[in-house]
Short mmCIF file of C-alpha atoms in Angstrom, two decimals:
data_model
loop_
_atom_site.label_atom_id
_atom_site.label_comp_id
_atom_site.label_asym_id
_atom_site.label_seq_id
_atom_site.Cartn_x
_atom_site.Cartn_y
_atom_site.Cartn_z
CA MET A 1152 28.53 -14.12 -6.43
CA ILE A 1153 28.46 -15.02 -10.21
CA PHE A 1154 25.35 -13.01 -11.07
CA GLY A 1155 25.45 -10.27 -8.36
CA HIS A 1156 23.70 -7.34 -9.88
CA LEU A 1157 23.55 -8.89 -13.44
CA PRO A 1158 19.86 -8.05 -13.87
CA ASP A 1159 20.36 -4.50 -13.28
CA HIS A 1160 23.35 -4.33 -15.80
CA LEU A 1161 21.41 -6.29 -18.47
CA ILE A 1162 18.16 -4.30 -18.04
CA LEU A 1163 18.89 -0.76 -16.81
CA PHE A 1164 20.78 1.68 -19.00
CA PRO A 1165 20.95 4.97 -16.98
CA THR A 1166 22.17 8.19 -18.49
CA LYS A 1167 23.34 11.46 -16.90
CA ALA A 1168 24.02 13.80 -19.60
CA PRO A 1169 22.30 17.27 -19.60
CA ILE A 1170 18.99 17.34 -21.57
CA ASN A 1171 17.05 20.47 -22.81
CA THR A 1172 13.95 20.41 -20.37
CA GLY A 1173 11.84 22.84 -22.44
CA GLY A 1174 10.96 24.74 -19.42
CA ALA A 1175 10.11 21.86 -17.04
CA ILE A 1176 10.79 22.57 -13.43
CA ARG A 1177 13.02 20.36 -11.36
CA LYS A 1178 12.15 19.26 -7.76
CA ALA A 1179 14.23 17.02 -5.71
CA ILE A 1180 12.44 14.79 -2.84
CA PRO A 1181 14.23 12.77 -0.15
CA PHE A 1182 14.75 8.99 -0.89
CA GLU A 1183 17.08 6.43 0.63
CA ASN A 1184 19.75 8.87 1.76
CA GLY A 1185 19.81 10.78 -1.47
CA ASP A 1186 17.47 12.62 -3.87
CA LEU A 1187 14.90 11.55 -6.37
CA GLU A 1188 14.57 13.95 -9.26
CA ILE A 1189 11.09 14.95 -10.45
CA TRP A 1190 10.52 17.07 -13.44
CA THR A 1191 7.04 19.08 -13.48
CA ALA A 1192 5.33 20.89 -16.23
CA GLN A 1193 1.77 22.38 -16.43
CA SER A 1194 -0.37 22.69 -19.42
CA HIS A 1195 -1.42 25.97 -20.66
CA SER A 1196 -4.88 25.67 -19.07
CA ALA A 1197 -3.38 24.92 -15.76
CA ARG A 1198 -1.04 27.95 -16.08
CA GLN A 1199 -3.94 30.15 -17.00
CA GLN A 1200 -6.07 29.17 -14.13
CA GLY A 1201 -3.11 29.11 -11.61
CA ARG A 1202 -3.59 25.58 -10.68
CA ALA A 1203 -3.93 21.99 -12.08
CA ASP A 1204 -7.15 19.93 -11.86
CA ILE A 1205 -5.47 16.61 -12.77
CA PHE A 1206 -1.96 15.41 -11.90
CA ILE A 1207 -0.19 12.68 -14.02
CA LEU A 1208 2.64 10.77 -12.41
CA ARG A 1209 4.83 9.80 -15.32
CA PHE A 1210 7.21 6.89 -15.53
CA TYR A 1211 9.27 6.62 -18.63
CA GLY A 1212 10.98 3.71 -20.47
CA ASN A 1213 14.45 2.38 -19.95
CA ALA A 1214 17.32 4.64 -21.17
CA ASP A 1215 14.71 7.51 -21.29
CA ARG A 1216 14.53 10.55 -18.90
CA ALA A 1217 11.68 12.73 -17.56
CA ASP A 1218 13.63 15.94 -18.24
CA ARG A 1219 13.25 15.20 -21.91
CA TRP A 1220 9.35 14.84 -22.09
CA ALA A 1221 7.61 16.52 -19.24
CA ALA A 1222 6.98 19.92 -20.77
CA MET A 1223 5.92 18.45 -24.03
CA GLU A 1224 3.52 16.04 -22.68
CA ALA A 1225 1.74 18.64 -20.45
CA GLU A 1226 0.07 19.98 -23.63
CA MET A 1227 -1.06 16.63 -25.02
CA TRP A 1228 -4.36 16.58 -22.92
CA ASN A 1229 -6.43 18.96 -25.07
CA ASP A 1230 -7.65 21.90 -22.78
CA ARG A 1231 -7.37 20.05 -19.59
CA ALA A 1232 -5.62 21.71 -16.61
CA VAL A 1233 -2.88 19.11 -16.28
CA GLU A 1234 0.50 18.91 -14.39
CA ILE A 1235 2.82 16.28 -15.28
CA TRP A 1236 5.26 14.81 -12.61
CA GLY A 1237 7.85 12.80 -14.36
CA MET A 1238 10.20 10.75 -12.14
CA ASN A 1239 13.82 9.91 -13.15
CA TYR A 1240 14.68 6.41 -11.76
CA PRO A 1241 17.47 6.22 -9.12
CA GLY A 1242 20.80 6.55 -11.00
CA PHE A 1243 19.05 8.19 -14.00
CA GLY A 1244 19.51 11.99 -14.68
CA GLY A 1245 19.80 13.85 -11.25
CA SER A 1246 18.35 10.99 -9.02
CA THR A 1247 20.87 9.58 -6.64
CA GLY A 1248 22.30 6.19 -7.75
CA PRO A 1249 22.93 3.44 -7.80
CA ALA A 1250 20.59 2.27 -10.60
CA ARG A 1251 18.97 -0.91 -9.33
CA LEU A 1252 15.67 -2.68 -10.24
CA THR A 1253 15.02 -3.17 -6.57
CA ARG A 1254 14.88 0.76 -6.00
CA ILE A 1255 12.39 1.51 -8.77
CA GLY A 1256 9.25 0.31 -6.85
CA PRO A 1257 10.09 2.24 -3.64
CA ALA A 1258 11.03 5.23 -5.52
CA ALA A 1259 7.79 5.25 -7.51
CA VAL A 1260 5.75 5.15 -4.31
CA ALA A 1261 7.85 7.91 -2.80
CA ALA A 1262 7.16 10.03 -5.74
CA PHE A 1263 3.40 9.34 -5.59
CA ASP A 1264 3.52 10.12 -1.76
CA ALA A 1265 5.26 13.49 -2.42
CA LEU A 1266 2.78 14.46 -5.02
CA ARG A 1267 -0.37 13.48 -2.94
CA HIS A 1268 1.23 15.57 -0.13
CA GLU A 1269 1.02 18.60 -2.51
CA THR A 1270 -2.27 17.91 -4.30
CA ALA A 1271 -4.77 17.25 -1.45
CA ASP A 1272 -7.74 15.53 -3.16
CA ALA A 1273 -7.00 16.10 -6.81
CA PRO A 1274 -7.06 12.97 -8.96
CA ILE A 1275 -3.62 11.36 -9.63
CA VAL A 1276 -3.23 9.13 -12.89
CA ALA A 1277 -0.05 7.00 -12.96
CA TYR A 1278 1.19 6.61 -16.55
CA GLY A 1279 3.91 4.07 -17.47
CA ALA A 1280 5.70 3.17 -20.71
CA SER A 1281 7.47 -0.08 -21.14
CA ILE A 1282 9.52 -0.67 -17.95
CA GLY A 1283 7.77 2.41 -16.55
CA ALA A 1284 4.54 0.46 -16.52
CA THR A 1285 6.12 -1.84 -13.82
CA ALA A 1286 6.47 1.22 -11.77
CA ALA A 1287 3.00 2.47 -12.50
CA LEU A 1288 1.43 -0.88 -11.68
CA HIS A 1289 3.23 -1.08 -8.31
CA VAL A 1290 1.82 2.22 -7.29
CA ALA A 1291 -1.54 1.18 -8.39
CA ALA A 1292 -1.32 -1.94 -6.16
CA GLN A 1293 -0.01 0.06 -3.32
CA ARG A 1294 -1.84 3.35 -3.27
CA PRO A 1295 -5.38 4.67 -4.13
CA ILE A 1296 -5.02 6.33 -7.55
CA ALA A 1297 -7.71 7.78 -9.88
CA GLY A 1298 -6.56 5.84 -12.78
CA LEU A 1299 -3.75 4.16 -14.75
CA ILE A 1300 -2.31 4.46 -18.32
CA LEU A 1301 -0.04 1.59 -19.34
CA HIS A 1302 1.84 1.75 -22.70
CA ASN A 1303 3.42 -1.48 -23.85
CA PRO A 1304 3.41 -3.03 -20.23
CA VAL A 1305 6.41 -5.31 -19.51
CA PRO A 1306 6.18 -8.59 -17.50
CA LEU A 1307 9.85 -8.83 -16.60
CA ARG A 1308 10.02 -12.25 -15.32
CA GLU A 1309 7.93 -13.89 -17.95
CA ILE A 1310 9.87 -12.23 -20.82
CA ILE A 1311 13.18 -13.37 -19.48
CA LEU A 1312 11.98 -16.95 -19.05
CA ARG A 1313 9.84 -17.33 -22.24
CA GLN A 1314 11.63 -15.20 -24.66
CA PHE A 1315 15.24 -15.55 -23.67
CA GLY A 1316 15.27 -18.93 -21.61
CA TRP A 1317 15.41 -21.35 -24.53
CA TRP A 1318 18.75 -20.40 -26.07
CA ASN A 1319 20.74 -20.85 -22.61
CA LEU A 1320 18.58 -23.79 -21.53
CA TRP A 1321 17.53 -21.51 -18.69
CA LEU A 1322 20.84 -21.67 -17.14
CA LEU A 1323 21.26 -17.88 -17.30
CA ALA A 1324 17.44 -16.88 -17.71
CA GLY A 1325 16.38 -18.90 -14.59
CA PRO A 1326 18.70 -17.08 -11.99
CA VAL A 1327 18.06 -13.70 -13.73
CA ALA A 1328 14.35 -14.22 -13.48
CA LEU A 1329 14.59 -15.17 -9.86
CA GLN A 1330 16.23 -11.98 -9.09
CA MET A 1331 13.54 -9.78 -10.45
CA PRO A 1332 12.07 -7.68 -7.61
CA ARG A 1333 8.44 -9.01 -6.51
CA ASN A 1334 7.42 -5.34 -6.36
CA LEU A 1335 7.95 -5.17 -10.09
CA ASP A 1336 5.79 -8.30 -10.84
CA SER A 1337 3.55 -6.72 -13.47
CA VAL A 1338 1.17 -9.69 -13.46
CA ALA A 1339 0.81 -9.82 -9.61
CA ASN A 1340 0.48 -6.14 -9.46
CA ALA A 1341 -2.19 -6.15 -12.19
CA ARG A 1342 -4.09 -8.59 -10.18
CA ALA A 1343 -3.98 -6.40 -7.16
CA SER A 1344 -4.88 -3.26 -8.90
CA ARG A 1345 -8.61 -1.88 -8.90
CA ALA A 1346 -8.10 1.55 -10.56
CA PRO A 1347 -9.79 1.98 -14.07
CA ALA A 1348 -6.87 1.32 -16.60
CA THR A 1349 -6.27 2.24 -20.20
CA PHE A 1350 -3.86 -0.06 -22.08
CA LEU A 1351 -1.96 1.37 -25.06
CA LEU A 1352 -0.69 -1.64 -27.19
CA ALA A 1353 1.71 -1.41 -30.04
CA GLU A 1354 0.70 -3.93 -32.73
CA ARG A 1355 4.28 -4.28 -34.04
CA ASP A 1356 6.33 -4.05 -30.79
CA GLU A 1357 9.61 -5.46 -31.69
CA ILE A 1358 11.11 -5.21 -28.11
CA VAL A 1359 8.17 -6.41 -26.00
CA ALA A 1360 6.14 -9.14 -27.99
CA PRO A 1361 2.44 -8.16 -27.94
CA ARG A 1362 1.79 -11.56 -26.42
CA PHE A 1363 3.58 -10.44 -23.14
CA HIS A 1364 1.42 -7.21 -23.12
CA ARG A 1365 -1.77 -9.42 -23.16
CA LEU A 1366 -0.51 -11.22 -20.05
CA VAL A 1367 -0.72 -8.10 -18.06
CA VAL A 1368 -3.94 -7.03 -19.58
CA GLN A 1369 -5.63 -10.39 -18.95
CA ALA A 1370 -4.39 -10.28 -15.31
CA TYR A 1371 -5.68 -6.78 -14.72
CA SER A 1372 -8.48 -6.83 -12.04
CA GLY A 1373 -9.96 -3.43 -12.46
CA GLU A 1374 -12.03 -1.83 -15.35
CA LYS A 1375 -9.97 -1.59 -18.55
CA ARG A 1376 -9.92 -0.02 -22.01
CA ILE A 1377 -7.62 -1.19 -24.65
CA ILE A 1378 -6.41 1.40 -27.47
CA GLU A 1379 -4.89 -0.67 -30.17
CA LEU A 1380 -1.94 1.06 -31.96
CA ARG A 1381 -2.13 -0.29 -35.38
CA GLY A 1382 1.19 -0.65 -37.09
CA ALA A 1383 3.03 0.91 -34.24
CA HIS A 1384 6.40 -0.10 -32.85
CA HIS A 1385 7.58 -0.09 -29.16
CA ASN A 1386 8.96 3.56 -29.17
CA ASP A 1387 6.50 5.17 -31.59
CA PRO A 1388 4.85 8.25 -30.18
CA ILE A 1389 1.09 8.54 -29.20
CA GLU A 1390 -0.42 10.69 -31.93
CA GLY A 1391 -3.48 11.23 -34.14
CA THR A 1392 -6.44 9.02 -33.48
CA ALA A 1393 -4.67 7.20 -30.64
CA LEU A 1394 -4.06 10.49 -28.87
CA ALA A 1395 -7.70 11.52 -29.31
CA ASP A 1396 -8.64 8.05 -27.93
CA LEU A 1397 -6.26 8.56 -24.96
CA ASN A 1398 -7.88 11.87 -24.10
CA ASP A 1399 -11.41 10.26 -24.17
CA ALA A 1400 -9.98 7.60 -21.85
CA LEU A 1401 -8.68 10.15 -19.37
CA GLY A 1402 -12.23 11.71 -19.42
CA TRP A 1403 -13.73 8.20 -18.66
CA VAL A 1404 -11.36 7.87 -15.86
CA LEU A 1405 -12.14 11.27 -14.34
CA ASP A 1406 -15.80 10.53 -14.64
CA LYS A 1407 -15.44 7.46 -12.08
CA PRO A 1408 -16.61 8.17 -8.61
CA ARG A 1409 -13.67 8.38 -6.16
#
């Protein structure tokens, strides 16, 4: 009774205000007696040929939204025919609330299943940033995906216990850590995942200390590549050499037999 939904209130920061979507298209899929909001956008190459060859299922960081980024991100993959499916977590944007950590994993799988239903055999790459990496890893552990991109992955339970436990003698951190949903256990999901993965790791991450990124990298069971983001902070964009490396990594994933 004391802690209730305390982890949700401490960790999740949902917003509902309108955002300029840049031309992204809204979809709504059924989820837990409500709707899950998906924002889709195709690259120029995909629009030219009338279809996408690659689908990227995108999960964003906390307090961020898919409607802000989907259209912009569709063009970051050089000349590939890419379609972005960006998911707003329950309680974020137009996705039906409430915003709960326990709903993120099931919502991510529901988004994957809806995308797979529309794409037949086209490759699907799950891409998660920050808390979005927990959703992407859960999908990778539960469904056959072509590949995985993880930007500053977050092991929630370990961060709460190791980074915040000492100052309250674990009296608060312990109960909060115990309430973390098992389906968002990044370390356990990393051990269960086999798809080829690319890790984008910010050297100067001020929100998720790099030592916590490494816990997920070390646990990951599949083939992996690491792109070090020299001098980057947690929310710095992927650009320049790192973006070129990311495009190369996508090619590496797509060359793998499926």
